[in-house]
Amino acid sequence: MNSEFTIHDILNFEQRYRAAFINSIGGFKSLVLIGTKSKEGQSNLAIFNSFFHVGASPPLFGFIVRPDSVERHTLSNILETGVMTINHVREDFFKEAHQTSARYPMGISEFKAAKLTEEYKSDYFAPFVKESAVKIAGELKQQIVVTENGTTIILAQMKFVSLPENCLMPDGFVDLEKAGTITCSGLDSYHKTEKLARLSYAKIDKLPDEF
Amino acid sequence: MNSEFTIHDILNFEQRYRAAFINSIGGFKSLVLIGTKSKEGQSNLAIFNSFFHVGASPPLFGFIVRPDSVERHTLSNILETGVMTINHVREDFFKEAHQTSARYPMGISEFKAAKLTEEYKSDYFAPFVKESAVKIAGELKQQIVVTENGTTIILAQMKFVSLPENCLMPDGFVDLEKAGTITCSGLDSYHKTEKLARLSYAKIDKLPDEF
């Protein structure tokens, strides 16, 4: 049996119940740690589950920042310096990744507080997470304010990418299970994955094949 | 060993190789079927992997549409009628879901072509997918054009939600594994999930607990 809820039911949910419900109803999500640094050199690390693909040419991605949350330091650093890093989360440090969402005061780096290691590459100003297998350097391209709720969409271009060489398949596909990347649902649920299949490019005259 | 690629390397990748690479490098993604209908009554169904959470109050979500792709019918129907449905994909019909990405000509409904069933609820104009366990009715709120590549971000508000009643936990969390929802990576790789843990709200003075 399915339960059905109208927008009126949902708006009447208790606030934390509604947040848990709406955050989990959309499906499994990309889970990344975003690393930034202020002009003054204070590093910052925050967990995000709203990363999305925007385009391959040029390579663009986006994510949502809620300005009234712990994410505001990430936003101010990005607006100040124009750069950030995207770091995948693995099973062996998902608790540390979750811990970065605690409300640490200014002056405390979530890297140190959550026992994750800052790493610098190719003179990039923003810090990477050493423990991550897949890492992306991003450069701010567009800031969009969502009029409905005041959140910000950050659109950024990939500047370079680092990944375990055995995860890159001959056709350009990145095998994220081999890289140990995990996914999440809701605000606090973490999941590993098991591949069902890759499917051939869909054609109108036949069903896709597994490969 | 990690392989590293600069933006110059990436822009020099062969086009399909680059699409596979950039589409998979970001992590596992929300996988949904978006159902729409033209004013003339032609239904349309398309698979999307860019669904993202925008806010809980009001309940907002977003997704990316590439206007030069098979997704253009989805976009024109949404702009024409203001409504769409979001339907989770389950293991038992992921090949049919993938098949909706074939370039069917105007006048052919992907529901019929991919052997999925149109379902109508509460007089909502847009069609749901009967085979999906979790379904969301959405109403267009904001259309944003990404200047970098001409893609469109659609922001929409949830109008109602339908989900199996045994998947809704006492705190509002929706257990997507119980609902059979799967995830994807890249353009063509499908994955089921296995829960690692839910973690308690992060506090600065202690590490999170599993529950």
Coordinates of C-alpha atoms in Angstrom, one line a residue:
Chain A
M1 CA 0.0 0.0 0.0
N2 CA 1.2 3.5 -0.9
S3 CA 0.8 6.5 1.4
E4 CA 0.1 9.8 -0.3
F5 CA 0.9 13.3 1.0
T6 CA -0.2 16.6 -0.5
I7 CA 1.9 19.8 -0.3
H8 CA -0.4 20.8 2.6
D9 CA 0.4 17.6 4.5
I10 CA 4.1 18.1 3.9
L11 CA 4.1 21.8 5.0
N12 CA 2.3 20.7 8.2
F13 CA 5.0 18.1 9.0
E14 CA 7.1 19.0 12.1
Q15 CA 10.3 20.8 10.8
R16 CA 12.9 18.1 11.4
Y17 CA 10.5 15.4 10.2
R18 CA 9.9 17.4 7.0
A19 CA 13.6 17.9 6.5
A20 CA 14.3 14.1 6.8
F21 CA 11.4 13.3 4.5
I22 CA 12.2 15.8 1.7
N23 CA 15.9 15.1 1.8
S24 CA 15.4 11.4 1.3
I25 CA 12.4 11.3 -1.0
G26 CA 14.5 12.3 -4.1
G27 CA 16.7 9.2 -4.3
F28 CA 20.4 8.3 -3.7
K29 CA 22.7 11.3 -4.1
S30 CA 26.3 12.2 -4.9
L31 CA 28.2 12.5 -1.7
V32 CA 31.3 14.8 -1.7
L33 CA 33.5 16.8 0.6
I34 CA 34.1 20.3 -0.6
G35 CA 37.4 21.8 0.5
T36 CA 38.0 25.6 0.5
K37 CA 40.3 28.1 2.1
S38 CA 39.8 31.7 3.0
K39 CA 42.2 34.5 1.8
E40 CA 43.6 34.5 5.2
G41 CA 44.6 30.8 4.9
Q42 CA 41.9 29.2 7.1
S43 CA 40.9 25.9 5.5
N44 CA 37.4 24.6 5.5
L45 CA 35.8 21.2 4.7
A46 CA 32.1 20.5 4.4
I47 CA 30.0 17.5 3.3
F48 CA 27.5 18.1 0.5
N49 CA 24.9 15.7 -1.1
S50 CA 23.6 18.0 -3.9
F51 CA 26.5 17.7 -6.4
F52 CA 25.1 17.4 -9.9
H53 CA 26.5 17.1 -13.5
V54 CA 25.8 20.1 -15.7
G55 CA 27.7 19.4 -18.9
A56 CA 30.8 17.7 -20.4
S57 CA 31.9 20.4 -22.8
P58 CA 33.2 22.4 -20.9
P59 CA 33.1 20.1 -17.9
L60 CA 30.7 21.8 -15.5
F61 CA 29.1 20.7 -12.3
G62 CA 26.9 22.4 -9.7
F63 CA 25.9 22.1 -6.0
I64 CA 23.5 23.9 -3.6
V65 CA 24.7 25.9 -0.6
R66 CA 22.3 27.0 2.2
P67 CA 23.6 30.3 3.4
D68 CA 22.1 30.0 6.9
S69 CA 24.0 26.7 7.7
V70 CA 27.5 25.5 8.4
E71 CA 27.9 25.7 4.6
R72 CA 28.1 29.5 4.7
H73 CA 31.9 29.3 5.3
T74 CA 32.2 27.2 2.1
L75 CA 30.2 29.8 0.2
S76 CA 32.1 32.8 1.5
N77 CA 35.5 31.1 0.7
I78 CA 34.3 30.3 -2.8
L79 CA 33.1 33.8 -3.5
E80 CA 36.3 35.2 -2.0
T81 CA 38.8 33.0 -3.9
G82 CA 36.9 31.5 -6.8
V83 CA 38.1 27.9 -6.2
M84 CA 37.0 24.7 -4.4
T85 CA 37.8 21.0 -4.4
I86 CA 35.4 18.1 -4.7
N87 CA 36.5 14.9 -2.9
H88 CA 34.6 11.6 -3.0
V89 CA 33.8 9.8 0.3
R90 CA 34.9 6.2 0.9
E91 CA 33.5 3.6 3.3
D92 CA 36.7 3.8 5.5
F93 CA 36.1 7.5 6.4
F94 CA 32.3 8.2 6.1
K95 CA 32.0 8.9 9.8
E96 CA 34.7 11.5 9.6
A97 CA 33.1 13.0 6.5
H98 CA 29.7 13.2 8.4
Q99 CA 31.5 14.8 11.3
T100 CA 32.4 17.9 9.1
S101 CA 28.7 18.9 9.3
A102 CA 29.1 19.8 13.0
R103 CA 28.9 23.5 13.7
Y104 CA 32.5 24.3 14.4
P105 CA 33.2 27.9 15.1
M106 CA 35.3 30.1 12.8
G107 CA 39.0 29.5 13.3
I108 CA 38.7 25.7 13.6
S109 CA 39.4 23.7 10.4
E110 CA 37.0 20.8 9.9
F111 CA 40.0 18.9 8.5
K112 CA 41.7 18.8 11.9
A113 CA 38.4 18.5 13.9
A114 CA 37.2 15.5 11.8
K115 CA 40.7 13.9 11.5
L116 CA 41.0 14.2 7.7
T117 CA 44.2 15.3 6.0
E118 CA 44.7 18.5 3.9
E119 CA 46.5 17.9 0.7
Y120 CA 47.8 20.4 -1.9
K121 CA 48.3 19.7 -5.6
S122 CA 49.7 21.6 -8.5
D123 CA 49.8 24.9 -6.4
Y124 CA 46.0 24.9 -6.3
F125 CA 44.9 27.2 -3.6
A126 CA 42.0 25.1 -2.2
P127 CA 42.8 22.0 -0.1
F128 CA 42.0 18.4 -1.3
V129 CA 41.2 15.5 1.1
K130 CA 44.2 13.1 1.1
E131 CA 42.0 10.1 2.1
S132 CA 39.8 10.5 -1.0
A133 CA 40.5 8.5 -4.1
V134 CA 38.7 10.7 -6.6
K135 CA 39.4 14.5 -6.4
I136 CA 38.3 17.3 -8.6
A137 CA 39.6 20.9 -8.7
G138 CA 36.8 23.4 -9.4
E139 CA 36.6 27.0 -10.4
L140 CA 33.5 29.2 -9.8
K141 CA 31.7 30.1 -13.0
Q142 CA 28.2 31.3 -12.0
Q143 CA 26.4 32.0 -8.7
I144 CA 22.6 31.7 -8.9
V145 CA 20.2 32.7 -6.0
V146 CA 17.1 30.6 -5.8
T147 CA 14.3 33.1 -5.3
E148 CA 12.0 30.6 -3.6
N149 CA 14.2 29.9 -0.6
G150 CA 17.3 32.0 -0.7
T151 CA 19.7 29.1 -1.3
T152 CA 22.6 29.5 -3.7
I153 CA 23.4 27.3 -6.7
I154 CA 27.2 27.3 -7.4
L155 CA 28.2 26.3 -11.0
A156 CA 31.8 25.5 -11.4
Q157 CA 34.2 24.2 -14.1
M158 CA 36.6 21.3 -13.5
K159 CA 40.2 22.4 -13.7
F160 CA 41.8 19.1 -13.0
V161 CA 40.9 15.6 -11.9
S162 CA 42.8 12.9 -10.0
L163 CA 41.6 9.3 -9.8
P164 CA 43.1 5.8 -9.3
E165 CA 44.5 4.8 -12.6
N166 CA 42.9 1.3 -12.4
C167 CA 39.4 2.9 -12.2
L168 CA 39.5 4.5 -15.6
M169 CA 38.0 2.2 -18.2
P170 CA 39.0 2.1 -21.9
D171 CA 35.9 4.1 -22.9
G172 CA 36.4 7.0 -20.4
F173 CA 33.9 5.5 -17.8
V174 CA 35.1 5.8 -14.2
D175 CA 34.4 2.7 -12.1
L176 CA 33.4 4.3 -8.9
E177 CA 32.9 1.0 -7.1
K178 CA 36.5 0.2 -7.7
A179 CA 37.4 3.7 -6.3
G180 CA 35.4 2.9 -3.2
T181 CA 33.1 5.8 -3.7
I182 CA 29.9 5.6 -1.6
T183 CA 26.5 7.3 -1.9
C184 CA 24.0 8.6 0.6
S185 CA 20.3 9.2 1.1
G186 CA 18.5 11.7 3.3
L187 CA 20.7 13.7 5.7
D188 CA 22.4 10.9 7.5
S189 CA 22.2 7.5 5.7
Y190 CA 25.3 6.1 3.9
H191 CA 25.3 3.3 1.4
K192 CA 27.8 1.3 -0.7
T193 CA 26.7 0.1 -4.1
E194 CA 26.6 -3.1 -6.1
K195 CA 26.7 -2.9 -9.9
L196 CA 23.7 -4.3 -11.7
A197 CA 24.9 -3.7 -15.3
R198 CA 26.1 -1.2 -17.8
L199 CA 23.7 -0.9 -20.7
S200 CA 24.4 -0.2 -24.3
Y201 CA 23.4 3.1 -25.9
A202 CA 19.6 3.0 -26.4
K203 CA 18.3 2.7 -29.9
I204 CA 14.7 2.9 -31.0
D205 CA 14.6 -0.6 -32.6
K206 CA 16.0 -2.8 -29.9
L207 CA 16.3 -3.1 -26.1
P208 CA 19.7 -2.3 -24.6
D209 CA 22.3 -5.0 -24.0
E210 CA 24.3 -5.5 -20.8
F211 CA 28.1 -5.2 -21.0
Chain B
M1 CA 48.7 5.2 -8.3
N2 CA 46.5 8.1 -9.3
S3 CA 46.2 9.5 -12.8
E4 CA 45.8 13.2 -13.1
F5 CA 44.2 15.2 -15.9
T6 CA 44.2 18.9 -16.5
I7 CA 41.3 20.8 -18.1
H8 CA 43.5 20.8 -21.3
D9 CA 43.8 17.0 -21.2
I10 CA 40.0 16.7 -20.6
L11 CA 39.1 19.1 -23.5
N12 CA 41.3 17.1 -25.8
F13 CA 39.5 13.8 -24.9
E14 CA 37.5 12.4 -27.8
Q15 CA 33.9 13.6 -27.5
R16 CA 32.2 10.3 -26.3
Y17 CA 35.2 9.4 -24.1
R18 CA 34.9 12.9 -22.5
A19 CA 31.1 12.5 -22.0
A20 CA 31.6 9.1 -20.3
F21 CA 34.4 10.5 -18.1
I22 CA 32.7 13.7 -17.0
N23 CA 29.4 12.0 -16.4
S24 CA 30.9 9.4 -14.1
I25 CA 33.6 11.4 -12.3
G26 CA 31.1 13.2 -10.0
G27 CA 29.8 10.2 -8.0
F28 CA 26.6 8.1 -7.8
K29 CA 23.5 10.0 -8.9
S30 CA 19.7 10.2 -8.3
L31 CA 18.0 8.3 -11.1
V32 CA 14.5 9.3 -12.0
L33 CA 12.0 9.0 -14.8
I34 CA 10.4 12.3 -15.6
G35 CA 6.8 12.1 -17.0
T36 CA 5.2 15.0 -18.9
K37 CA 2.4 15.6 -21.4
S38 CA 1.9 18.1 -24.1
K39 CA -1.2 20.3 -24.2
E40 CA -2.3 18.1 -27.1
G41 CA -2.2 15.1 -24.8
Q42 CA 1.0 13.4 -26.1
S43 CA 2.7 11.8 -23.1
N44 CA 6.5 11.7 -22.7
L45 CA 8.9 9.9 -20.4
A46 CA 12.6 10.5 -20.1
I47 CA 15.4 9.2 -17.8
F48 CA 17.4 11.8 -15.8
N49 CA 20.4 11.5 -13.5
S50 CA 20.7 15.1 -12.4
F51 CA 17.9 15.4 -9.9
F52 CA 19.0 17.3 -6.8
H53 CA 17.5 18.5 -3.5
V54 CA 17.1 22.3 -3.2
G55 CA 15.2 22.8 0.0
A56 CA 12.6 21.4 2.4
S57 CA 10.6 24.5 3.1
P58 CA 9.0 24.8 0.6
P59 CA 9.9 21.4 -0.8
L60 CA 12.0 22.2 -3.8
F61 CA 14.1 20.1 -6.2
G62 CA 16.0 20.7 -9.5
F63 CA 17.3 18.9 -12.5
I64 CA 19.2 19.7 -15.7
V65 CA 17.8 19.6 -19.2
R66 CA 20.0 19.6 -22.3
P67 CA 17.9 21.3 -25.0
D68 CA 19.7 19.7 -27.9
S69 CA 18.9 16.1 -26.7
V70 CA 15.9 13.8 -26.5
E71 CA 15.2 15.7 -23.3
R72 CA 13.9 18.7 -25.3
H73 CA 10.3 17.2 -25.4
T74 CA 10.4 17.1 -21.6
L75 CA 11.4 20.7 -21.5
S76 CA 8.9 21.9 -23.9
N77 CA 6.1 20.1 -22.1
I78 CA 7.1 21.5 -18.8
L79 CA 7.3 25.0 -20.1
E80 CA 3.9 24.5 -21.8
T81 CA 2.0 22.9 -18.9
G82 CA 4.0 23.8 -15.8
V83 CA 3.9 20.3 -14.4
M84 CA 5.9 17.0 -14.4
T85 CA 6.2 13.8 -12.4
I86 CA 9.3 12.3 -10.8
N87 CA 9.4 8.5 -10.6
H88 CA 12.1 6.3 -9.0
V89 CA 13.6 3.5 -10.9
R90 CA 13.7 0.0 -9.5
E91 CA 15.9 -3.0 -10.3
D92 CA 13.0 -4.8 -12.1
F93 CA 12.6 -2.2 -14.8
F94 CA 16.0 -0.4 -15.2
K95 CA 16.4 -1.6 -18.8
E96 CA 13.0 -0.2 -19.7
A97 CA 14.0 3.0 -17.9
H98 CA 17.2 3.2 -19.9
Q99 CA 15.3 2.5 -23.1
T100 CA 13.4 5.8 -22.7
S101 CA 16.7 7.6 -23.7
A102 CA 16.4 6.3 -27.3
R103 CA 15.6 9.0 -29.9
Y104 CA 11.9 8.3 -30.5
P105 CA 10.3 10.7 -33.0
M106 CA 7.5 13.1 -32.0
G107 CA 4.2 11.2 -31.8
I108 CA 5.6 8.1 -30.1
S109 CA 5.2 7.9 -26.3
E110 CA 8.2 6.5 -24.5
F111 CA 5.8 4.9 -22.1
K112 CA 4.5 2.6 -24.8
A113 CA 7.8 2.2 -26.6
A114 CA 9.7 1.2 -23.4
K115 CA 6.8 -0.9 -22.1
L116 CA 6.1 1.2 -19.0
T117 CA 2.6 2.1 -17.8
E118 CA 1.1 5.6 -17.6
E119 CA -0.8 6.2 -14.4
Y120 CA -2.9 9.3 -13.4
K121 CA -3.4 10.4 -9.9
S122 CA -5.6 13.1 -8.3
D123 CA -6.4 14.7 -11.7
Y124 CA -2.8 15.6 -12.1
F125 CA -2.1 16.5 -15.7
A126 CA 1.3 14.8 -16.0
P127 CA 1.6 11.0 -16.1
F128 CA 3.2 8.9 -13.4
V129 CA 5.0 5.6 -13.9
K130 CA 2.8 2.8 -12.5
E131 CA 5.8 0.5 -12.0
S132 CA 7.6 3.1 -9.7
A133 CA 7.3 2.8 -6.0
V134 CA 8.1 6.4 -5.1
K135 CA 6.5 9.1 -7.1
I136 CA 6.5 12.9 -6.8
A137 CA 4.3 15.5 -8.6
G138 CA 6.2 18.6 -9.4
E139 CA 5.2 22.2 -10.4
L140 CA 7.6 24.5 -12.3
K141 CA 8.9 27.4 -10.2
Q142 CA 12.0 28.8 -12.0
Q143 CA 13.8 28.2 -15.2
I144 CA 17.5 29.1 -15.3
V145 CA 19.7 29.1 -18.4
V146 CA 23.3 28.1 -17.7
T147 CA 25.3 30.7 -19.7
E148 CA 28.4 28.5 -20.1
N149 CA 26.7 25.7 -22.2
G150 CA 23.1 26.6 -22.9
T151 CA 21.6 23.9 -20.7
T152 CA 18.5 24.6 -18.5
I153 CA 18.1 24.2 -14.8
I154 CA 14.5 23.5 -13.9
L155 CA 13.5 24.2 -10.3
A156 CA 10.2 22.8 -9.2
Q157 CA 8.1 22.4 -6.0
M158 CA 6.6 19.1 -4.8
K159 CA 2.8 19.1 -5.0
F160 CA 2.3 15.6 -3.7
V161 CA 4.2 12.5 -2.9
S162 CA 3.3 8.8 -3.1
L163 CA 5.5 6.1 -1.4
P164 CA 5.1 2.6 0.0
E165 CA 3.8 3.1 3.6
N166 CA 6.3 0.6 5.0
C167 CA 9.2 2.8 3.7
L168 CA 8.4 5.8 5.8
M169 CA 10.3 5.7 9.1
P170 CA 9.1 7.3 12.4
D171 CA 11.4 10.3 12.0
G172 CA 10.3 11.1 8.4
F173 CA 13.3 9.3 6.7
V174 CA 12.3 7.4 3.6
D175 CA 14.0 4.0 3.4
L176 CA 14.8 3.9 -0.3
E177 CA 16.4 0.4 -0.2
K178 CA 13.1 -0.9 1.1
A179 CA 11.4 0.9 -1.8
G180 CA 13.7 -0.8 -4.3
T181 CA 15.1 2.5 -5.6
I182 CA 18.4 2.1 -7.4
T183 CA 21.2 4.6 -8.4
C184 CA 23.4 5.1 -11.4
S185 CA 26.8 6.3 -12.4
G186 CA 27.9 7.8 -15.7
L187 CA 25.5 7.5 -18.6
D188 CA 24.8 3.8 -18.5
S189 CA 25.8 2.1 -15.3
Y190 CA 23.1 1.0 -12.8
H191 CA 23.7 0.0 -9.2
K192 CA 21.7 -1.2 -6.2
T193 CA 22.8 -0.2 -2.7
E194 CA 23.6 -1.7 0.6
K195 CA 23.2 0.4 3.7
L196 CA 26.3 1.1 5.8
A197 CA 24.7 3.1 8.6
R198 CA 22.6 6.1 9.5
L199 CA 24.6 8.5 11.7
S200 CA 23.5 10.7 14.5
Y201 CA 23.4 14.5 14.0
A202 CA 27.0 15.7 14.2
K203 CA 28.1 17.6 17.3
I204 CA 31.4 19.3 17.8
D205 CA 32.3 17.5 21.0
K206 CA 31.8 13.8 19.9
L207 CA 31.9 11.5 16.9
P208 CA 28.6 10.4 15.4
D209 CA 26.9 7.2 16.5
E210 CA 25.3 4.6 14.2
F211 CA 21.6 3.9 14.5

